[in-house]
Coordinates of C-alpha atoms (C1' of nucleotides) in Angstrom, one line a residue:
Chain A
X1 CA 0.0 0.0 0.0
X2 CA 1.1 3.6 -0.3
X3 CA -0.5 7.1 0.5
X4 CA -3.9 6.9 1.5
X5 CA -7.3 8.5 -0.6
X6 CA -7.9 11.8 1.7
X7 CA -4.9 11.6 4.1
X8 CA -3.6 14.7 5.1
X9 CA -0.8 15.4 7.5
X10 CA -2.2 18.0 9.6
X11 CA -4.9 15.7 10.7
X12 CA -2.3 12.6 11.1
X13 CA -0.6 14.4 13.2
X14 CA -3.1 15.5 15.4
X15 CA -4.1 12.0 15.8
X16 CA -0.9 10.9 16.9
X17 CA -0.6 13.9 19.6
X18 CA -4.2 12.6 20.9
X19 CA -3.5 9.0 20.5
X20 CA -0.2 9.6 22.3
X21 CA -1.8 11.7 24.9
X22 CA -4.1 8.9 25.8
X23 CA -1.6 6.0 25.9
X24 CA 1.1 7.9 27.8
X25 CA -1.1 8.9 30.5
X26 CA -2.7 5.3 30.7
X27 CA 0.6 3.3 30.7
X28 CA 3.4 6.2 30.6
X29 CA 5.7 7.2 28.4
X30 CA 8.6 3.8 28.8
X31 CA 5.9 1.5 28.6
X32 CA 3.7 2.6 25.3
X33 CA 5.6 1.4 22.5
X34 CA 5.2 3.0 19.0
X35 CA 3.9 -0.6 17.1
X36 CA 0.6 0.2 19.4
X37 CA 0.8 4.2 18.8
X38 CA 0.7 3.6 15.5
X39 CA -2.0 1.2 15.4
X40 CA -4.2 3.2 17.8
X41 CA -3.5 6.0 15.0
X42 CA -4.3 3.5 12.3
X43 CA -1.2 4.2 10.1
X44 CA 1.5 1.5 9.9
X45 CA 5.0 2.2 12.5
X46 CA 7.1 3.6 9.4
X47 CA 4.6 6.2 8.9
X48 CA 4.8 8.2 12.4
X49 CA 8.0 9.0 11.4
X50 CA 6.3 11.3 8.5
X51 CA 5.3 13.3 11.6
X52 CA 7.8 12.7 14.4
X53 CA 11.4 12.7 14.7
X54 CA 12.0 10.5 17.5
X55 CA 9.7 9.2 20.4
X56 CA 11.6 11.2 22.1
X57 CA 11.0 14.1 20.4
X58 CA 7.1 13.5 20.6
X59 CA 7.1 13.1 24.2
X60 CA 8.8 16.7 24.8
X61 CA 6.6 18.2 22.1
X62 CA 4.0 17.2 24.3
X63 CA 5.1 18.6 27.1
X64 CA 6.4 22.1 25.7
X65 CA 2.7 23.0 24.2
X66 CA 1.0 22.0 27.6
X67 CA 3.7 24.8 29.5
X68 CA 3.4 26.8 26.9
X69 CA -0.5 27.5 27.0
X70 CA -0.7 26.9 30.9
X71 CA 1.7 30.2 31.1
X72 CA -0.2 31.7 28.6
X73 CA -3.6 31.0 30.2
X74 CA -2.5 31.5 33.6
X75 CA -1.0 35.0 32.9
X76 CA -4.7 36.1 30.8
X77 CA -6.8 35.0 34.0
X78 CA -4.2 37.2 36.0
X79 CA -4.9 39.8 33.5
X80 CA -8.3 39.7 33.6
X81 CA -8.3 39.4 37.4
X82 CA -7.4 43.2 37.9
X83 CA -4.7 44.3 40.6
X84 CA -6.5 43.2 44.1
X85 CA -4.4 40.5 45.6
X86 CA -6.9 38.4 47.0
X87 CA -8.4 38.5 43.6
X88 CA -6.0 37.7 42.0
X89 CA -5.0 34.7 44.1
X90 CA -8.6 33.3 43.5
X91 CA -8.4 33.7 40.0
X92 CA -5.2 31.6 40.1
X93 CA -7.2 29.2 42.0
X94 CA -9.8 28.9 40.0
X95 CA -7.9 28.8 36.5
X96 CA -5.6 26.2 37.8
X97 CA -8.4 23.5 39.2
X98 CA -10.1 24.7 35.6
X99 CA -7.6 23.8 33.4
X100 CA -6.1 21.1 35.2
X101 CA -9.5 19.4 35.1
X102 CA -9.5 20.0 31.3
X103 CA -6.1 18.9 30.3
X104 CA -5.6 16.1 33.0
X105 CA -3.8 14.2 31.0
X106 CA -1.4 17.2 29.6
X107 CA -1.0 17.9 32.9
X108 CA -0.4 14.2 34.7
X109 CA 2.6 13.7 31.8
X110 CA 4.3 17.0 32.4
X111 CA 4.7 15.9 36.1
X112 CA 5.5 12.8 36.1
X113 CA 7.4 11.8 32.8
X114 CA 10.0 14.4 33.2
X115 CA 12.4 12.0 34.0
X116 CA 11.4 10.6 30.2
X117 CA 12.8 13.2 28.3
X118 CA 16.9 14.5 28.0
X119 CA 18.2 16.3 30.2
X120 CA 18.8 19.1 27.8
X121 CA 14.5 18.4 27.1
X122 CA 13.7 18.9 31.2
X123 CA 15.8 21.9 31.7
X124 CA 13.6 23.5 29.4
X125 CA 10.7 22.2 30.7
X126 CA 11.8 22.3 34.1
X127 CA 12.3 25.9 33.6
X128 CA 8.5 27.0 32.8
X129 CA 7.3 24.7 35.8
X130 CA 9.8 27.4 37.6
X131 CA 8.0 30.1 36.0
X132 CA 4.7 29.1 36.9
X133 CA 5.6 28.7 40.4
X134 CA 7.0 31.7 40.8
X135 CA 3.6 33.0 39.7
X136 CA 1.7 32.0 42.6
X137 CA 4.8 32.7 44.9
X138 CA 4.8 36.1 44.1
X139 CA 0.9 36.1 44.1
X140 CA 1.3 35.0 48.1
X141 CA 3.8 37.3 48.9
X142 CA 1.7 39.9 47.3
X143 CA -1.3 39.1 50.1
X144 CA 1.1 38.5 52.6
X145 CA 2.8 42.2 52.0
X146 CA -0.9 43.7 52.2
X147 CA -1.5 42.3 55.3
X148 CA -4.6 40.0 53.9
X149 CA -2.6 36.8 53.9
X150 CA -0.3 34.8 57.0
X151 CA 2.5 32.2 55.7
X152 CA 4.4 30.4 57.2
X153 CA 6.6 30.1 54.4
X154 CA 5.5 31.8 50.8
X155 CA 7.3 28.2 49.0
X156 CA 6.2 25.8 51.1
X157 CA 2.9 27.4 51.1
X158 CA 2.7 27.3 47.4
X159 CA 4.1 24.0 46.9
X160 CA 1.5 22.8 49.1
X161 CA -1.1 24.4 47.3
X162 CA -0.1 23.3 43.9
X163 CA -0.1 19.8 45.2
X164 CA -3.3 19.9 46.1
X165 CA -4.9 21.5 42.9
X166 CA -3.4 19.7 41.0
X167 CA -4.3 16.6 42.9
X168 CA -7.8 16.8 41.7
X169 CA -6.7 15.8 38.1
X170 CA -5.7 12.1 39.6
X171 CA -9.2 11.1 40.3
X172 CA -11.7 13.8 38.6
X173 CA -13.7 11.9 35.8
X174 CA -16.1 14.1 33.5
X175 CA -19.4 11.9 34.4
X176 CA -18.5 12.3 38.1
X177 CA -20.8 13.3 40.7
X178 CA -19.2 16.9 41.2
X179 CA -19.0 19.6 38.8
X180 CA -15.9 21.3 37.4
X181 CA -17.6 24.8 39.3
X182 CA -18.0 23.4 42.5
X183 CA -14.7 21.6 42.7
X184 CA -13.1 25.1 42.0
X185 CA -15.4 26.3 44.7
X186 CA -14.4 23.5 46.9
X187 CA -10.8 23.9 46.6
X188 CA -10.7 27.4 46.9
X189 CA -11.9 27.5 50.3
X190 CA -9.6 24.6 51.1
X191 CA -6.9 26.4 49.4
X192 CA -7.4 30.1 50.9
X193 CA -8.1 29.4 54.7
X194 CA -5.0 27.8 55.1
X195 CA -3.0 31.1 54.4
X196 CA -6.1 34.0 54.7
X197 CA -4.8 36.5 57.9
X198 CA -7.4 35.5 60.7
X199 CA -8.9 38.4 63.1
Chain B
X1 CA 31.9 -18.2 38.5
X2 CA 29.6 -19.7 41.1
X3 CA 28.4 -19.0 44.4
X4 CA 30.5 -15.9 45.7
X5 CA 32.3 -16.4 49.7
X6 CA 30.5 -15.2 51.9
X7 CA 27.3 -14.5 49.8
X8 CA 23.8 -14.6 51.6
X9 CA 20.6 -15.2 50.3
X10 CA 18.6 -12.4 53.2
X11 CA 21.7 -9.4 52.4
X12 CA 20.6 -10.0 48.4
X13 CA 17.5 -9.6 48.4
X14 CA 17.5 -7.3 50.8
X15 CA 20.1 -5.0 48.1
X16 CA 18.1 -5.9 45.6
X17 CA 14.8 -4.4 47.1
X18 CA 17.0 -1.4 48.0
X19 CA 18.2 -1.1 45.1
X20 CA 14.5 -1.9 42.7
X21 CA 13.2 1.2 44.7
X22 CA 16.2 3.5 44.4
X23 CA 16.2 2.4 40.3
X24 CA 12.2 2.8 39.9
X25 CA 12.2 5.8 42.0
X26 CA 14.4 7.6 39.2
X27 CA 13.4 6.0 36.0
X28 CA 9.9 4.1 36.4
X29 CA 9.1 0.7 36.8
X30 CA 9.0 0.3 32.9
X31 CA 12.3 1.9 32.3
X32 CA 13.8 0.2 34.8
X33 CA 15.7 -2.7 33.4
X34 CA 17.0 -6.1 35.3
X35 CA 20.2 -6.0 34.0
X36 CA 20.9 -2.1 35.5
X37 CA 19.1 -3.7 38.7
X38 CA 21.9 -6.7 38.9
X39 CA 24.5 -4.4 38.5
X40 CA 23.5 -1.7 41.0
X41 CA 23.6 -5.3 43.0
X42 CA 26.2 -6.3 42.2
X43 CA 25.1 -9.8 40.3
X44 CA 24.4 -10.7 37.2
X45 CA 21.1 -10.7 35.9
X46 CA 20.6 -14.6 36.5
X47 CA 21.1 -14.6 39.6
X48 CA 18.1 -12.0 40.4
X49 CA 15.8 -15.0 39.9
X50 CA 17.3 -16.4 43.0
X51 CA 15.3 -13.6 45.1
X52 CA 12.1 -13.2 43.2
X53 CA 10.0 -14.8 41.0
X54 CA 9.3 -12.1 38.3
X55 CA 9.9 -8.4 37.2
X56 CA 6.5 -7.7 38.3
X57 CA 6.2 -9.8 41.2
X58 CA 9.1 -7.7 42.4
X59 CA 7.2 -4.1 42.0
X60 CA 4.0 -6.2 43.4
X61 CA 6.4 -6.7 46.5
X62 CA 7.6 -3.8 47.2
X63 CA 4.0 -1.9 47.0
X64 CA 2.7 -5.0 49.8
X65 CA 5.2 -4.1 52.0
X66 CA 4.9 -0.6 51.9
X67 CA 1.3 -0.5 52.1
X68 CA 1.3 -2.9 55.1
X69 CA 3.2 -0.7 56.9
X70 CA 1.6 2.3 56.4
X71 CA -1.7 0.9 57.5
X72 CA 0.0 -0.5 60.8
X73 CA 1.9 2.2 61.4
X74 CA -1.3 4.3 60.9
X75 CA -3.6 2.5 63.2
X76 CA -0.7 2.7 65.7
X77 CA -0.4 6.5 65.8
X78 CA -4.2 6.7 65.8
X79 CA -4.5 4.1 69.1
X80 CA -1.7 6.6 70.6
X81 CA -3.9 9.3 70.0
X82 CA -6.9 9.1 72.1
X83 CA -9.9 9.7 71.4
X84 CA -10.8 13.5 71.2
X85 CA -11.3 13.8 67.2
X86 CA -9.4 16.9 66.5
X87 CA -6.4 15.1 68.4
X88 CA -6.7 12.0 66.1
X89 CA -6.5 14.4 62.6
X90 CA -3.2 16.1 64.2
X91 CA -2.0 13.1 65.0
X92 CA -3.3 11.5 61.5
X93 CA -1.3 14.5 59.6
X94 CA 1.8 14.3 61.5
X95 CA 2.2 10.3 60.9
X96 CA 1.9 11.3 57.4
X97 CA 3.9 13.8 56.8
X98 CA 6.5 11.8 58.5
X99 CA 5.5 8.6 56.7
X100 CA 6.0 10.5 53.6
X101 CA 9.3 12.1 54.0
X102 CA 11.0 8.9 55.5
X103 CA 9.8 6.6 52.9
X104 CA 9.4 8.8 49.9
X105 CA 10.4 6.2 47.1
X106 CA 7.7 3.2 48.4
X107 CA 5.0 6.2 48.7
X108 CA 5.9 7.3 44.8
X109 CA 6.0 3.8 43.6
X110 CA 3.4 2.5 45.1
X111 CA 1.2 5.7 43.6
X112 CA 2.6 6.2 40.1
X113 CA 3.3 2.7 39.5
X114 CA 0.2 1.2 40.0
X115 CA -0.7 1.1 36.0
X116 CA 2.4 -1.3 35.6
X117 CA 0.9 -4.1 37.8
X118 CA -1.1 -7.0 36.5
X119 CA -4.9 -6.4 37.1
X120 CA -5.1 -8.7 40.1
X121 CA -1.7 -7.2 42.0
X122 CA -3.3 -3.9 41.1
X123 CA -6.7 -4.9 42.5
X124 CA -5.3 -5.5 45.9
X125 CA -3.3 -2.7 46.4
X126 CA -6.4 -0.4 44.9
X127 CA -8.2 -2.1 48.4
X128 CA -5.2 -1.0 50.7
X129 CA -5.3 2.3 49.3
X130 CA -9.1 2.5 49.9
X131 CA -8.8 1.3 53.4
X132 CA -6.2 4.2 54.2
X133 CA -8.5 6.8 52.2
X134 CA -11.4 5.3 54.7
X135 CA -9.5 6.2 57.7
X136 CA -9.1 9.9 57.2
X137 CA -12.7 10.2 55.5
X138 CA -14.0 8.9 59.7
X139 CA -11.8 10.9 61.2
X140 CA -13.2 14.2 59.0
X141 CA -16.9 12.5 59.2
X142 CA -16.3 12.3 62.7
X143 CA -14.6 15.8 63.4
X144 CA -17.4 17.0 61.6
X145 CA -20.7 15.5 63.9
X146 CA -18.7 16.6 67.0
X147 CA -18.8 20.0 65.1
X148 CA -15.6 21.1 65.3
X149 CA -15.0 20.5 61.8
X150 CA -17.0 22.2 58.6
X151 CA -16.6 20.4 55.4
X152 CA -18.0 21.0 52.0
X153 CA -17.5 17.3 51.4
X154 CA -16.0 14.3 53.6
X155 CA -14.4 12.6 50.4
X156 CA -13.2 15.6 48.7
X157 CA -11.5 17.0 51.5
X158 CA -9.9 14.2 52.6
X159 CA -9.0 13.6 48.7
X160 CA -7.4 17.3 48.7
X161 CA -5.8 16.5 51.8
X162 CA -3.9 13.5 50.9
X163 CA -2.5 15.4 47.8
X164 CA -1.2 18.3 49.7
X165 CA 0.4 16.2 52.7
X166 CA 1.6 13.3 50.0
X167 CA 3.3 16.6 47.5
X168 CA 5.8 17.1 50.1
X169 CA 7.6 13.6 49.3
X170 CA 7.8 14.9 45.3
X171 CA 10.3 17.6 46.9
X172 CA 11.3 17.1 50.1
X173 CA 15.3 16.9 50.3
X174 CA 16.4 15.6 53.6
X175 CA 19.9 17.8 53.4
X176 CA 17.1 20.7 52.9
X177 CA 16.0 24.3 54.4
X178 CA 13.4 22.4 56.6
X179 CA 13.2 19.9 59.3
X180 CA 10.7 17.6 59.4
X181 CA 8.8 18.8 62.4
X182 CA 8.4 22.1 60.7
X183 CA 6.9 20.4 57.9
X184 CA 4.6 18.9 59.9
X185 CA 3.9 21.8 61.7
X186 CA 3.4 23.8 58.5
X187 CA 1.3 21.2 56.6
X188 CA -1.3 20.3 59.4
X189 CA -2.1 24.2 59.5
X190 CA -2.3 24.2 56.1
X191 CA -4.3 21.1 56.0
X192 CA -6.7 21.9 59.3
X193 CA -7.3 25.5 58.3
X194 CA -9.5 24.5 55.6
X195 CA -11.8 22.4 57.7
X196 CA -12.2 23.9 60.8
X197 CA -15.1 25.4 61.8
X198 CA -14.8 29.4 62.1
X199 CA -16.5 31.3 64.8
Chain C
dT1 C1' -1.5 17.8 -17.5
dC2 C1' 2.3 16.8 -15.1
dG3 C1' 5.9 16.7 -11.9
dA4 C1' 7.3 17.4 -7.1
dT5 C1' 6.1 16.5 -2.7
dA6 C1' 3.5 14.4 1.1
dA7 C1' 2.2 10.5 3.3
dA8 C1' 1.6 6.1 3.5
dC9 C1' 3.4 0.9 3.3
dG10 C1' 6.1 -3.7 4.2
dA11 C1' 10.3 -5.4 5.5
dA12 C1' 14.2 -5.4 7.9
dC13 C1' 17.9 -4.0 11.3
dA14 C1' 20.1 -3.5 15.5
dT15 C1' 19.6 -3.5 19.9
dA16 C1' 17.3 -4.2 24.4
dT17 C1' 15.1 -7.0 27.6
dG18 C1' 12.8 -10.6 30.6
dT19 C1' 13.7 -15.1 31.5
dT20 C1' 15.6 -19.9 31.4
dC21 C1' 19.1 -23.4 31.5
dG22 C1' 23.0 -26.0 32.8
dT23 C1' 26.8 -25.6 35.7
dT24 C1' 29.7 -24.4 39.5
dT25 C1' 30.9 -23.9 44.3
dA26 C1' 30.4 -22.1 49.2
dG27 C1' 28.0 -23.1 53.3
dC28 C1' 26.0 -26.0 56.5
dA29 C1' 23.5 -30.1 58.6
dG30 C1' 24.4 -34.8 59.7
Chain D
dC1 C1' 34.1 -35.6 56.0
dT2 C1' 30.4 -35.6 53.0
dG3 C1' 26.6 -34.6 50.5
dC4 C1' 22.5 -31.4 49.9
dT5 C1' 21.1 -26.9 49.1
dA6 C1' 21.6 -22.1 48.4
dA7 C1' 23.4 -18.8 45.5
dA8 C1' 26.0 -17.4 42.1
dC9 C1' 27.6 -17.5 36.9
dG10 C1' 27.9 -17.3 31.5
dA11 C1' 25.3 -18.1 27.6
dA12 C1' 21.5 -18.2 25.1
dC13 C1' 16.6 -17.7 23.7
dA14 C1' 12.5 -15.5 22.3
dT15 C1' 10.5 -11.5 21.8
dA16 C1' 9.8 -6.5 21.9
dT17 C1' 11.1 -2.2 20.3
dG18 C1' 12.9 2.3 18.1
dT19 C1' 14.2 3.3 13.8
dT20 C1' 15.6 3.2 8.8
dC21 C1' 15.0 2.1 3.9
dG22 C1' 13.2 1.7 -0.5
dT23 C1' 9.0 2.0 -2.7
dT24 C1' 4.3 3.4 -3.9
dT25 C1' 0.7 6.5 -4.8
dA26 C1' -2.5 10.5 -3.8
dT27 C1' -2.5 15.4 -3.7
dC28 C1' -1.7 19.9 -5.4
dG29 C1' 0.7 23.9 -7.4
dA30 C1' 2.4 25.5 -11.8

DNA sequence: TCGATAAACGAACATATGTTCGTTTAGCAG
DNA sequence: CTGCTAAACGAACATATGTTCGTTTATCGA
């Protein structure tokens, strides 16, 4: 056989990003070999390399667009959130929870396949994970300088925080009895009192 | 070559299961290979079948044991505690915490790895992992009919919880800025602080 | 219409990997 | 001492896996 009647590389290639997506996340990245890739794509081995250097390569592709648009995102809620501190915290809150529910499986592969890709690959990524923590760092330190927040420790706080946001993409399913609004309601308050000044 | 002076059967597997979690700590249980694992032994790779029966029954192995422990060790802080229900959370957190950050590579395996085991391993550590859920879903239920505690939602909360106080063994250094009692003291104010009742 | 390119294929290669086998020898019970 | 067993080895097997190669043919701009 050879090229296919209405194939088009655009759409191949957006197959194997979703294909990928789903078989990384269910078996991570070591484990999901191309031969079943390629037949969850339905194109032959040979052919994902039309699309793809390396399986490598695919893997930090991945990874790069998910930081890319989480930075992006983050940094429009922000934008939209005006300058009040407290506001601005929540609207962190809520856009992580948000999009984290959205792109759980973006999300669950840029944690915990960095040890997947080159190191030259995880610098960069590790980098914009920097980035983005630094974000809500300086978002605490911001409430804690206006008097409307109390840390103990701005990183710690924040790495605590993230851990538990993010959390919620580990066992949140779509038909699920909760609703993407309430569990940003839910996690907001669990998120906020542990820091907000009391008295 | 053949038997080595002075070799024993306990100190081998004992550096083997040392050495499994060190090597799927870093890498993954699918990247992990048995011939690195003999070498980081010390053996060759036959002589790994001395000590277990399979690749998997090894990771299989390791999870039991930590998951054993965890509920033992759990149910031994909480009969230390007493019975006053805020008492039992504290004391609930702070075995945790501590849990966590002594035997951070068992608690990553044992949650990131669970996808590589066969459906039946998988099934019974799922159950363990329920069983330990259950524990801090009472004490929250419990906290909250003595009314000291205000929750949107038992499960979620205690969901929310476990990822916060589990985050701290993805970067916890032990040669770090923090001791481990001020982790504890900073994550079970972090953690209470959102269930509490105010007023 | 036609030629260049894109996008697919089957087949194969080189290597990696889990596991088995037959053998060797140290340690220990009798 | 002696023989059984535990614990190691080298070698090999069967399969899995990332990748390349040469080829084929649909698509599309000129």
């Amino acid at each position: 056989m050879a090229r296919i009647t209405r194939s088009n590389g655009e759409r191949t290639a957006a197959a194997i990003r979703q294909a990928a997506l789903r078989l990384i996340h269910q078996q991570g990245f070591a484990a999901m070999n191309l031969r079943e890739l390629a037949a969850a794509v339905g194109i032959s081995p040979a052919s994902l390399y039309n699309h793809m250097t390396t399986k490598q390569s695919l893997l930090f592709d991945l990874m790069l667009e998910h930081m890319t648009a989480l930075l992006e995102q983050t940094d429009a809620a922000l934008a939209a959130a005006g300058p009040e501190p407290l506001a601005r915290l929540e609207a962190f809150i809520a856009h992580h929870v948000l999009y984290h529910l959205e792109r759980k499986r973006e999300v669950y592969i840029a944690n915990f396949e960095l040890r997947a890709l080159d190191p030259p690959n995880a610098a960069r990524i590790i980098t914009m994970r920097h980035d983005y923590e630094a974000r809500l760092i300086g978002l605490l330190e911001e409430g804690a300088a206006a008097g409307l927040l109390n840390l103990g420790d701005a990183r710690i706080s924040a790495y605590a925080m993230l851990a538990m946001l993010t959390g919620v993409c580990t066992w949140y399913r779509a038909d699920g009895r909760l609703q993407p609004a309430e569990l940003v309601a839910l996690h907001t308050r669990l998120a906020l009192e542990g820091v907000r000044r009391k008295g």
